Amino acid sequence: MKVFVFVLSLISLGFADDEINSRYFPKSFKFAVANAATQIEGGWLEDGKTESIWDHFAHTHPEKIGDHSTPDIACDSYHKYKEDVAMVKAMGLDYYRLSIAWTRILPTGYPDKINQAGVQYYKNLFAELKAVNVEPMVTLYHWDLPQALEDELGGWLNETVADLFAEYARVCFELFKDDVKMWITINEPKQVCQAGYGSGYYAPGVVSDGIGEYICSKNLIMAHAKAYHIYDNEFRATNQGRVTMVIDTSWSEPGSDSAENQEAAERALQFGFGLYANPIFIGNWPQVVIDRIAQRSELEGFATSRLPAFTDEEIAYVKGTYDYLGLNHYATKMVNATADAPIGDPAYWKDISVSTWGKPEWPNGAGDWFSVVPWGLRHLLVWLKKTYGDVEIVITENGLSDTTGIIEDDHRISYYQGYLSACLDAIYEDGVNLSTYTAWSIIDDWEWTSGYGIFLGMHYVNFTDPERTRIPRKSAGWFTNMVKTRCLVDTCTE
Ligand code: BGC
């Protein structure tokens, strides 16, 4: 049975992109939901936790947060984690993706003092998950650098922070070695660097377009690699876990089939995703990124490229530091080449030199960077296979935002149906090695600069109620049934 959802005008590469696939998900396929410490935990200074850069940013720059809110309480999961786990259980999920707050485990940022109360919180959470047979998928760094390390060392602009991250990772690997098998070092390095140390739009708000953000990129990649090697050398043999970095990207669809626009779309992917994936999966920065930044840096009068080079030893050290590919995906963009911007102040967008837009017929979530284009995910999965080989792919985030928070969220059901169908197409038609799908998110949360103003949860949270009551949306029921039947339509075929 075929069900039509989004009638999209663009049918390319012969993909039947607008039909819901009626095959069953393979028996081994896993389903998950995700969240992150800052966005749900609250308890921001409780039991020894200290301030992270996001706590600090929200408190010192309320004007940068849509509703001037803070994550001080958020969903209060620090106290209500049992309710969260009960929801995960009720949905029949395989994994619960969560993050550990660095400031809850190591309040100074350094491994000099381990905060036992913080350790106990995660121990309790893991025990609760174990009791209901759900595996944790754990991110060590979901954007919440200890503010102390920003103040004292300049945060991710200082390579010492990569060593400190590795020490923090070792502490967590040791503390939770019996609880966690699925590790993620860093979530979305592009957002950390581009928005945190480039545009300044995200915490810590450093504006250093085309300069700081690349320094941050190298330091984050080295931080990831150091943590990976620690796991590999000290824990893998006994604990048999898996480690990777999670990288996010939109799909870039060429605006036409001209060679120029095809190259521009590829360039956008390389500057966004390849910047982080290439060193890890292939070795070194992507060549197009090296060449363009070097060329513009020289014309701008810099003595060396604004993109810090990797030494040969570093290239070899970073290459291969993955056990699977973690992908966050939310949007698709049309991409064309543009004329290079005149030489002047450096900027990331000038280095890429593309124009992007969304088709007017594409539905949007909260804002046009949440464009709803299920076939974009399929094209992206095929591109990942072509570019990085037959590596196992875990979708670590995908979901729909809205501004209404409506309980009868049929639009979110259509969204999941469309995107999960794209996953089935990629698995069965394109032979993509996709093992897991993680929805963002199980509950509404504190959405960074959007505060509590946009909603992505399959459960509504009443943020004005001190109890932070959670109420299932219609999509929670649909998703639960989908996980149970492993099928997106009324009748599926083998
Ligand atoms: C982040 C999440 C965020 C989600 C939806 C992703 O970029 O990893 O923390 O909530 O997007 O906005």
Short mmCIF file of C-alpha atoms and ligand atoms in Angstrom, two decimals:
data_model
loop_
_atom_site.label_atom_id
_atom_site.label_comp_id
_atom_site.label_asym_id
_atom_site.label_seq_id
_atom_site.Cartn_x
_atom_site.Cartn_y
_atom_site.Cartn_z
CA MET A 1 0.00 0.00 0.00
CA LYS A 2 1.31 3.41 -0.88
CA VAL A 3 0.25 6.53 0.94
CA PHE A 4 1.02 9.97 -0.43
CA VAL A 5 2.16 12.59 2.05
CA PHE A 6 4.14 15.59 0.98
CA VAL A 7 3.55 16.31 -2.67
CA LEU A 8 6.89 17.74 -3.55
CA SER A 9 7.66 19.03 -6.95
CA LEU A 10 11.19 17.81 -7.09
CA ILE A 11 11.53 14.20 -8.17
CA SER A 12 15.20 13.75 -8.92
CA LEU A 13 17.58 10.86 -9.51
CA GLY A 14 14.58 8.65 -10.17
CA PHE A 15 13.70 8.51 -6.45
CA ALA A 16 10.00 7.99 -5.77
CA ASP A 17 10.40 10.58 -3.08
CA ASP A 18 6.83 11.35 -2.09
CA GLU A 19 5.52 7.89 -1.30
CA ILE A 20 5.50 6.18 2.05
CA ASN A 21 7.50 2.99 1.91
CA SER A 22 5.42 -0.02 2.90
CA ARG A 23 8.22 -2.38 3.93
CA TYR A 24 8.93 -3.39 7.51
CA PHE A 25 11.99 -2.01 9.25
CA PRO A 26 14.60 -4.78 9.51
CA LYS A 27 14.41 -6.77 12.76
CA SER A 28 17.82 -5.47 13.83
CA PHE A 29 16.84 -1.79 13.29
CA LYS A 30 16.81 0.29 16.49
CA PHE A 31 14.62 3.22 17.52
CA ALA A 32 15.56 5.93 19.99
CA VAL A 33 14.77 9.39 21.30
CA ALA A 34 17.28 12.04 22.27
CA ASN A 35 17.80 14.93 24.62
CA ALA A 36 20.59 16.88 26.28
CA ALA A 37 21.49 17.91 29.83
CA THR A 38 21.14 21.69 29.48
CA GLN A 39 17.83 21.34 27.70
CA ILE A 40 16.01 19.14 30.21
CA GLU A 41 17.82 18.67 33.51
CA GLY A 42 17.45 21.98 35.34
CA GLY A 43 19.10 21.82 38.77
CA TRP A 44 21.61 24.20 37.27
CA LEU A 45 23.51 24.91 40.50
CA GLU A 46 22.22 21.99 42.51
CA ASP A 47 24.30 19.47 44.48
CA GLY A 48 27.64 20.94 43.42
CA LYS A 49 26.99 21.61 39.75
CA THR A 50 28.59 24.82 38.47
CA GLU A 51 27.75 27.20 35.65
CA SER A 52 28.19 26.14 32.03
CA ILE A 53 28.67 28.60 29.17
CA TRP A 54 24.97 28.26 28.30
CA ASP A 55 23.87 28.96 31.89
CA HIS A 56 26.11 32.01 31.85
CA PHE A 57 25.03 33.17 28.39
CA ALA A 58 21.32 32.95 29.23
CA HIS A 59 21.84 34.81 32.51
CA THR A 60 24.12 37.53 31.19
CA HIS A 61 22.59 37.97 27.73
CA PRO A 62 18.84 37.46 28.10
CA GLU A 63 18.36 39.51 24.92
CA LYS A 64 19.98 36.68 22.95
CA ILE A 65 17.35 34.17 24.08
CA GLY A 66 14.01 34.51 22.24
CA ASP A 67 11.86 34.56 25.40
CA HIS A 68 14.66 35.77 27.73
CA SER A 69 14.44 32.49 29.60
CA THR A 70 17.13 30.38 31.26
CA PRO A 71 17.65 26.63 31.51
CA ASP A 72 17.69 26.85 35.34
CA ILE A 73 14.78 24.44 35.75
CA ALA A 74 13.90 23.39 32.18
CA CYS A 75 11.94 20.08 32.40
CA ASP A 76 13.32 19.48 35.90
CA SER A 77 14.56 16.10 34.74
CA TYR A 78 17.19 16.26 37.48
CA HIS A 79 14.30 15.41 39.78
CA LYS A 80 11.89 13.83 37.33
CA TYR A 81 14.15 11.49 35.38
CA LYS A 82 12.05 8.51 36.46
CA GLU A 83 9.10 9.97 34.60
CA ASP A 84 11.25 10.43 31.50
CA VAL A 85 12.41 6.82 31.64
CA ALA A 86 8.82 5.66 32.10
CA MET A 87 7.89 7.49 28.88
CA VAL A 88 10.80 5.90 27.03
CA LYS A 89 9.69 2.50 28.29
CA ALA A 90 6.08 3.11 27.29
CA MET A 91 7.24 3.93 23.76
CA GLY A 92 9.10 0.62 23.48
CA LEU A 93 12.39 2.23 22.50
CA ASP A 94 15.80 0.60 22.25
CA TYR A 95 17.97 3.58 23.23
CA TYR A 96 17.60 6.77 25.23
CA ARG A 97 20.11 9.35 24.04
CA LEU A 98 21.09 11.78 26.80
CA SER A 99 24.09 13.91 27.65
CA ILE A 100 26.24 14.23 30.75
CA ALA A 101 26.81 17.75 32.08
CA TRP A 102 30.56 18.26 32.42
CA THR A 103 29.87 20.78 35.24
CA ARG A 104 27.88 18.21 37.22
CA ILE A 105 30.74 15.68 37.20
CA LEU A 106 33.77 18.03 37.36
CA PRO A 107 32.64 21.36 38.85
CA THR A 108 35.98 23.08 38.25
CA GLY A 109 36.21 21.72 34.69
CA TYR A 110 39.41 19.88 35.74
CA PRO A 111 39.54 16.32 37.05
CA ASP A 112 40.73 17.51 40.46
CA LYS A 113 37.35 17.09 42.15
CA ILE A 114 34.71 14.57 41.16
CA ASN A 115 31.27 15.60 42.33
CA GLN A 116 29.75 12.45 43.82
CA ALA A 117 26.21 13.83 43.82
CA GLY A 118 26.45 14.43 40.07
CA VAL A 119 27.85 10.96 39.51
CA GLN A 120 25.01 9.49 41.55
CA TYR A 121 22.41 11.29 39.44
CA TYR A 122 23.64 9.61 36.25
CA LYS A 123 24.14 6.27 38.04
CA ASN A 124 20.50 6.41 39.14
CA LEU A 125 19.38 7.33 35.64
CA PHE A 126 21.34 4.45 34.09
CA ALA A 127 19.97 2.03 36.69
CA GLU A 128 16.44 3.16 35.90
CA LEU A 129 17.06 2.58 32.18
CA LYS A 130 18.59 -0.80 32.82
CA ALA A 131 15.57 -1.85 34.84
CA VAL A 132 13.35 -1.28 31.80
CA ASN A 133 15.83 -2.75 29.34
CA VAL A 134 16.64 0.49 27.49
CA GLU A 135 20.24 1.22 26.56
CA PRO A 136 21.68 4.66 27.16
CA MET A 137 23.39 6.43 24.25
CA VAL A 138 25.51 9.04 25.98
CA THR A 139 26.92 12.32 24.70
CA LEU A 140 29.82 13.71 26.70
CA TYR A 141 29.62 17.22 25.30
CA HIS A 142 26.35 18.73 24.18
CA TRP A 143 27.55 22.36 24.14
CA ASP A 144 27.86 22.92 27.90
CA LEU A 145 31.50 23.83 28.52
CA PRO A 146 32.28 24.72 32.14
CA GLN A 147 32.20 28.55 32.28
CA ALA A 148 35.41 28.38 34.32
CA LEU A 149 37.26 27.02 31.29
CA GLU A 150 35.89 29.79 29.11
CA ASP A 151 36.92 32.45 31.63
CA GLU A 152 40.33 31.03 32.47
CA LEU A 153 41.42 29.59 29.13
CA GLY A 154 39.28 31.07 26.36
CA GLY A 155 37.28 27.88 25.90
CA TRP A 156 37.55 26.01 22.62
CA LEU A 157 39.98 28.56 21.21
CA ASN A 158 42.63 27.08 23.50
CA GLU A 159 44.07 23.68 22.63
CA THR A 160 44.52 22.90 26.34
CA VAL A 161 40.75 22.55 26.49
CA ALA A 162 41.04 19.57 24.14
CA ASP A 163 43.26 17.88 26.74
CA LEU A 164 40.84 18.78 29.52
CA PHE A 165 37.96 17.34 27.53
CA ALA A 166 39.93 14.13 27.11
CA GLU A 167 40.51 13.98 30.88
CA TYR A 168 36.81 14.56 31.51
CA ALA A 169 36.02 11.80 28.98
CA ARG A 170 38.36 9.40 30.79
CA VAL A 171 36.63 10.14 34.10
CA CYS A 172 33.24 9.36 32.54
CA PHE A 173 34.45 6.25 30.71
CA GLU A 174 35.76 4.95 34.05
CA LEU A 175 32.77 5.96 36.18
CA PHE A 176 30.16 4.62 33.79
CA LYS A 177 32.01 1.77 32.10
CA ASP A 178 29.50 -0.79 33.30
CA ASP A 179 26.51 1.35 32.36
CA VAL A 180 27.24 2.73 28.89
CA LYS A 181 28.27 1.04 25.65
CA MET A 182 27.23 3.66 23.14
CA TRP A 183 29.29 6.85 23.50
CA ILE A 184 29.24 10.15 21.61
CA THR A 185 32.14 12.49 22.29
CA ILE A 186 30.82 15.78 20.93
CA ASN A 187 27.45 16.86 19.54
CA GLU A 188 27.40 19.07 16.44
CA PRO A 189 30.88 20.61 16.37
CA LYS A 190 29.73 22.92 13.59
CA GLN A 191 27.23 24.64 15.90
CA VAL A 192 29.76 24.79 18.74
CA CYS A 193 32.34 26.50 16.55
CA GLN A 194 30.45 28.43 13.91
CA ALA A 195 27.80 29.82 16.21
CA GLY A 196 29.87 29.84 19.43
CA TYR A 197 33.17 31.26 18.13
CA GLY A 198 32.27 32.60 14.67
CA SER A 199 28.96 34.46 14.50
CA GLY A 200 28.66 34.64 18.30
CA TYR A 201 25.02 33.70 18.02
CA TYR A 202 25.44 30.84 20.54
CA ALA A 203 27.30 30.62 23.84
CA PRO A 204 29.92 31.75 24.63
CA GLY A 205 29.08 34.44 22.08
CA VAL A 206 32.58 35.02 20.70
CA VAL A 207 32.49 36.86 17.37
CA SER A 208 35.42 35.75 15.22
CA ASP A 209 34.00 34.97 11.81
CA GLY A 210 36.31 32.91 9.60
CA ILE A 211 39.06 32.84 12.23
CA GLY A 212 38.10 31.68 15.72
CA GLU A 213 35.63 29.18 14.39
CA TYR A 214 38.33 27.26 12.49
CA ILE A 215 40.66 27.28 15.50
CA CYS A 216 37.74 25.86 17.47
CA SER A 217 37.14 23.23 14.75
CA LYS A 218 40.66 21.87 15.00
CA ASN A 219 40.60 21.86 18.81
CA LEU A 220 37.26 20.01 18.87
CA ILE A 221 38.47 17.41 16.41
CA MET A 222 41.63 16.86 18.47
CA ALA A 223 39.50 16.67 21.65
CA HIS A 224 37.35 14.01 20.04
CA ALA A 225 40.35 12.04 18.80
CA LYS A 226 42.06 12.13 22.20
CA ALA A 227 38.91 10.83 23.88
CA TYR A 228 38.51 8.15 21.22
CA HIS A 229 42.08 6.92 21.73
CA ILE A 230 41.63 6.87 25.50
CA TYR A 231 38.61 4.63 25.04
CA ASP A 232 40.43 2.51 22.53
CA ASN A 233 43.55 2.03 24.67
CA GLU A 234 42.08 1.81 28.14
CA PHE A 235 38.48 0.63 27.94
CA ARG A 236 37.53 -1.04 24.68
CA ALA A 237 38.98 -4.48 25.42
CA THR A 238 37.06 -4.86 28.66
CA ASN A 239 33.98 -2.74 28.03
CA GLN A 240 33.34 -3.29 24.32
CA GLY A 241 31.62 0.02 23.78
CA ARG A 242 31.51 2.19 20.69
CA VAL A 243 32.52 5.83 20.27
CA THR A 244 31.97 8.49 17.64
CA MET A 245 31.41 12.22 17.12
CA VAL A 246 27.92 13.37 16.04
CA ILE A 247 27.97 15.77 13.10
CA ASP A 248 24.98 17.68 11.77
CA THR A 249 24.17 18.76 8.28
CA SER A 250 21.35 19.88 6.05
CA TRP A 251 21.11 18.30 2.63
CA SER A 252 22.35 20.62 -0.15
CA GLU A 253 20.42 20.12 -3.36
CA PRO A 254 22.00 21.74 -6.44
CA GLY A 255 19.81 24.49 -7.88
CA SER A 256 20.40 23.11 -11.39
CA ASP A 257 22.42 20.38 -13.04
CA SER A 258 25.10 22.81 -14.21
CA ALA A 259 28.59 21.73 -13.15
CA GLU A 260 28.95 25.01 -11.24
CA ASN A 261 25.90 24.47 -9.10
CA GLN A 262 26.64 20.80 -8.53
CA GLU A 263 30.08 21.83 -7.29
CA ALA A 264 28.57 24.54 -5.11
CA ALA A 265 26.24 22.04 -3.43
CA GLU A 266 29.14 19.68 -2.82
CA ARG A 267 31.22 22.59 -1.49
CA ALA A 268 28.47 23.51 0.97
CA LEU A 269 28.42 19.92 2.26
CA GLN A 270 32.20 19.85 2.56
CA PHE A 271 32.32 23.15 4.47
CA GLY A 272 29.51 22.04 6.77
CA PHE A 273 29.82 18.29 7.28
CA GLY A 274 33.16 17.47 5.63
CA LEU A 275 35.03 19.98 7.78
CA TYR A 276 34.51 17.56 10.69
CA ALA A 277 33.91 14.22 8.96
CA ASN A 278 36.82 14.30 6.53
CA PRO A 279 39.58 14.38 9.19
CA ILE A 280 37.88 11.52 11.05
CA PHE A 281 36.73 9.28 8.18
CA ILE A 282 39.21 10.07 5.39
CA GLY A 283 42.10 12.07 6.86
CA ASN A 284 42.79 15.83 6.93
CA TRP A 285 40.40 18.69 6.05
CA PRO A 286 38.57 18.39 2.72
CA GLN A 287 40.83 19.63 -0.08
CA VAL A 288 38.30 22.19 -1.31
CA VAL A 289 38.18 23.69 2.20
CA ILE A 290 41.98 23.79 2.48
CA ASP A 291 42.35 25.42 -0.94
CA ARG A 292 39.66 28.06 -0.66
CA ILE A 293 40.57 29.26 2.82
CA ALA A 294 44.30 29.34 1.98
CA GLN A 295 43.66 31.31 -1.19
CA ARG A 296 41.41 33.90 0.44
CA SER A 297 43.64 34.17 3.54
CA GLU A 298 46.59 35.07 1.34
CA LEU A 299 44.63 37.71 -0.56
CA GLU A 300 43.37 39.11 2.74
CA GLY A 301 46.97 39.57 3.91
CA PHE A 302 47.24 36.74 6.46
CA ALA A 303 50.68 35.17 6.81
CA THR A 304 49.21 31.66 6.92
CA SER A 305 45.83 30.14 6.23
CA ARG A 306 43.07 31.00 8.69
CA LEU A 307 42.40 27.26 8.74
CA PRO A 308 44.98 25.75 11.12
CA ALA A 309 46.84 22.90 9.46
CA PHE A 310 47.03 19.36 10.82
CA THR A 311 50.55 17.90 11.00
CA ASP A 312 51.07 14.49 9.39
CA GLU A 313 51.09 12.93 12.86
CA GLU A 314 47.81 14.63 13.72
CA ILE A 315 46.22 13.49 10.47
CA ALA A 316 47.15 9.89 11.25
CA TYR A 317 46.04 10.28 14.89
CA VAL A 318 42.58 11.59 13.98
CA LYS A 319 41.89 9.36 10.98
CA GLY A 320 39.77 6.34 11.87
CA THR A 321 38.55 7.63 15.24
CA TYR A 322 35.00 6.37 14.75
CA ASP A 323 33.04 3.21 15.38
CA TYR A 324 29.96 4.43 13.50
CA LEU A 325 28.75 7.64 11.85
CA GLY A 326 26.38 9.76 13.96
CA LEU A 327 24.18 12.12 11.97
CA ASN A 328 21.88 14.94 13.06
CA HIS A 329 19.65 16.20 10.27
CA TYR A 330 16.88 18.80 10.21
CA ALA A 331 16.67 20.59 6.86
CA THR A 332 17.30 20.75 3.13
CA LYS A 333 18.52 23.75 1.17
CA MET A 334 18.76 24.51 -2.52
CA VAL A 335 22.28 25.63 -3.34
CA ASN A 336 23.80 27.62 -6.21
CA ALA A 337 27.26 29.02 -6.84
CA THR A 338 27.77 32.74 -6.38
CA ALA A 339 30.54 35.06 -7.45
CA ASP A 340 33.27 35.24 -4.81
CA ALA A 341 32.79 38.09 -2.36
CA PRO A 342 35.35 40.92 -2.69
CA ILE A 343 38.40 40.55 -0.47
CA GLY A 344 37.88 42.33 2.85
CA ASP A 345 37.12 41.05 6.33
CA PRO A 346 37.20 37.27 6.49
CA ALA A 347 33.95 35.35 6.87
CA TYR A 348 32.89 31.73 6.73
CA TRP A 349 30.17 32.46 4.16
CA LYS A 350 32.70 34.17 1.92
CA ASP A 351 34.94 31.11 2.13
CA ILE A 352 32.08 28.86 0.92
CA SER A 353 30.67 31.21 -1.71
CA VAL A 354 27.22 29.73 -2.32
CA SER A 355 23.68 31.04 -2.20
CA THR A 356 21.02 28.97 -0.46
CA TRP A 357 17.24 29.05 -0.38
CA GLY A 358 14.20 26.94 0.40
CA LYS A 359 11.52 26.15 -2.15
CA PRO A 360 8.30 28.01 -1.38
CA GLU A 361 6.28 24.78 -1.55
CA TRP A 362 8.32 23.13 1.22
CA PRO A 363 6.54 23.11 4.56
CA ASN A 364 8.58 24.63 7.39
CA GLY A 365 8.85 23.93 11.08
CA ALA A 366 9.58 26.86 13.39
CA GLY A 367 11.64 28.90 10.96
CA ASP A 368 12.82 28.09 7.46
CA TRP A 369 15.95 26.31 8.65
CA PHE A 370 13.54 23.52 9.68
CA SER A 371 12.35 22.80 6.14
CA VAL A 372 10.36 19.59 5.80
CA VAL A 373 11.87 17.68 2.88
CA PRO A 374 12.00 13.92 3.57
CA TRP A 375 13.73 13.08 0.29
CA GLY A 376 16.59 15.36 1.38
CA LEU A 377 17.43 12.84 4.10
CA ARG A 378 17.51 10.00 1.57
CA HIS A 379 19.79 11.95 -0.77
CA LEU A 380 22.03 12.78 2.19
CA LEU A 381 22.29 9.14 3.30
CA VAL A 382 23.24 8.13 -0.24
CA TRP A 383 25.84 10.93 -0.34
CA LEU A 384 27.30 9.77 3.00
CA LYS A 385 27.67 6.24 1.67
CA LYS A 386 29.30 7.51 -1.52
CA THR A 387 31.64 9.86 0.34
CA TYR A 388 32.62 7.89 3.45
CA GLY A 389 32.04 4.28 2.39
CA ASP A 390 29.79 1.62 3.78
CA VAL A 391 30.04 2.78 7.38
CA GLU A 392 27.19 2.08 9.82
CA ILE A 393 25.05 5.20 10.12
CA VAL A 394 23.13 6.08 13.26
CA ILE A 395 20.68 8.96 12.89
CA THR A 396 21.19 10.61 16.26
CA GLU A 397 18.65 13.44 15.75
CA ASN A 398 15.76 14.24 13.42
CA GLY A 399 12.50 15.95 14.33
CA LEU A 400 10.00 18.70 13.72
CA SER A 401 9.70 21.99 15.55
CA ASP A 402 6.59 24.13 15.73
CA THR A 403 5.58 27.31 17.49
CA THR A 404 2.11 26.23 18.62
CA GLY A 405 2.90 23.20 20.75
CA ILE A 406 -0.45 21.78 19.70
CA ILE A 407 -1.30 18.37 21.22
CA GLU A 408 -3.05 17.06 18.12
CA ASP A 409 0.21 17.21 16.16
CA ASP A 410 -0.76 15.46 12.93
CA HIS A 411 1.93 17.48 11.15
CA ARG A 412 4.57 15.79 13.33
CA ILE A 413 3.12 12.37 12.52
CA SER A 414 3.38 13.16 8.79
CA TYR A 415 6.90 14.37 9.37
CA TYR A 416 8.04 11.17 11.07
CA GLN A 417 6.22 9.07 8.52
CA GLY A 418 7.93 10.91 5.66
CA TYR A 419 11.42 10.87 7.17
CA LEU A 420 11.21 7.26 8.33
CA SER A 421 10.03 6.31 4.85
CA ALA A 422 13.12 8.01 3.45
CA CYS A 423 15.14 5.81 5.83
CA LEU A 424 13.44 2.67 4.48
CA ASP A 425 14.12 3.80 0.90
CA ALA A 426 17.77 4.34 1.76
CA ILE A 427 18.03 0.91 3.41
CA TYR A 428 16.15 -1.15 0.84
CA GLU A 429 16.61 0.74 -2.43
CA ASP A 430 20.04 2.28 -1.93
CA GLY A 431 21.73 -0.26 0.34
CA VAL A 432 22.67 2.31 2.96
CA ASN A 433 23.96 0.75 6.19
CA LEU A 434 21.54 2.60 8.45
CA SER A 435 21.03 0.89 11.81
CA THR A 436 19.22 3.36 14.07
CA TYR A 437 16.78 6.26 14.01
CA THR A 438 16.67 8.74 16.88
CA ALA A 439 13.83 11.23 17.17
CA TRP A 440 14.36 14.66 18.67
CA SER A 441 12.61 14.69 20.97
CA ILE A 442 10.59 12.83 23.53
CA ILE A 443 9.69 15.99 25.48
CA ASP A 444 9.61 19.73 24.88
CA ASP A 445 12.73 21.35 26.21
CA TRP A 446 14.81 24.52 26.46
CA GLU A 447 15.71 25.13 22.83
CA TRP A 448 18.85 27.23 23.26
CA THR A 449 18.33 30.73 21.77
CA SER A 450 14.64 29.91 21.16
CA GLY A 451 14.15 29.28 24.88
CA TYR A 452 10.79 27.69 25.60
CA GLY A 453 9.32 29.24 22.46
CA ILE A 454 9.50 26.29 20.07
CA PHE A 455 8.36 22.74 20.56
CA LEU A 456 9.82 19.47 19.32
CA GLY A 457 8.54 16.99 21.88
CA MET A 458 6.29 14.02 21.39
CA HIS A 459 5.25 14.95 24.93
CA TYR A 460 4.13 18.43 25.89
CA VAL A 461 5.68 19.93 29.02
CA ASN A 462 3.84 22.62 30.94
CA PHE A 463 6.69 25.00 31.76
CA THR A 464 4.51 27.21 33.96
CA ASP A 465 3.52 24.32 36.19
CA PRO A 466 6.04 23.73 39.02
CA GLU A 467 5.42 20.01 38.50
CA ARG A 468 6.50 20.33 34.84
CA THR A 469 3.71 17.90 33.95
CA ARG A 470 4.35 15.87 30.81
CA ILE A 471 1.40 15.12 28.51
CA PRO A 472 1.64 12.83 25.46
CA ARG A 473 0.95 14.42 22.10
CA LYS A 474 -0.80 12.49 19.35
CA SER A 475 2.61 11.79 17.76
CA ALA A 476 3.71 9.84 20.85
CA GLY A 477 0.92 7.32 20.22
CA TRP A 478 1.76 7.08 16.52
CA PHE A 479 5.47 6.63 17.16
CA THR A 480 4.84 3.99 19.84
CA ASN A 481 2.68 2.00 17.44
CA MET A 482 5.25 2.41 14.67
CA VAL A 483 8.01 1.03 16.91
CA LYS A 484 5.77 -1.91 17.80
CA THR A 485 4.68 -2.76 14.27
CA ARG A 486 7.95 -1.59 12.63
CA CYS A 487 5.74 -0.36 9.81
CA LEU A 488 4.68 3.12 8.58
CA VAL A 489 1.37 2.29 6.90
CA ASP A 490 -1.68 0.14 7.65
CA THR A 491 -0.28 -2.99 6.05
CA CYS A 492 3.38 -3.68 5.46
CA THR A 493 5.14 -6.26 3.30
CA GLU A 494 8.30 -8.23 4.07
C1 BGC B 1 20.72 20.17 18.68
C2 BGC B 1 19.67 20.03 19.73
C3 BGC B 1 18.49 20.93 19.41
C4 BGC B 1 17.94 20.51 18.06
C5 BGC B 1 16.64 21.18 17.65
C6 BGC B 1 20.19 20.27 17.28
O1 BGC B 1 20.98 21.15 16.58
O2 BGC B 1 21.65 19.13 18.81
O3 BGC B 1 20.23 20.31 20.97
O4 BGC B 1 17.52 20.93 20.38
O5 BGC B 1 18.92 20.79 17.11
O6 BGC B 1 16.75 22.56 17.60
#
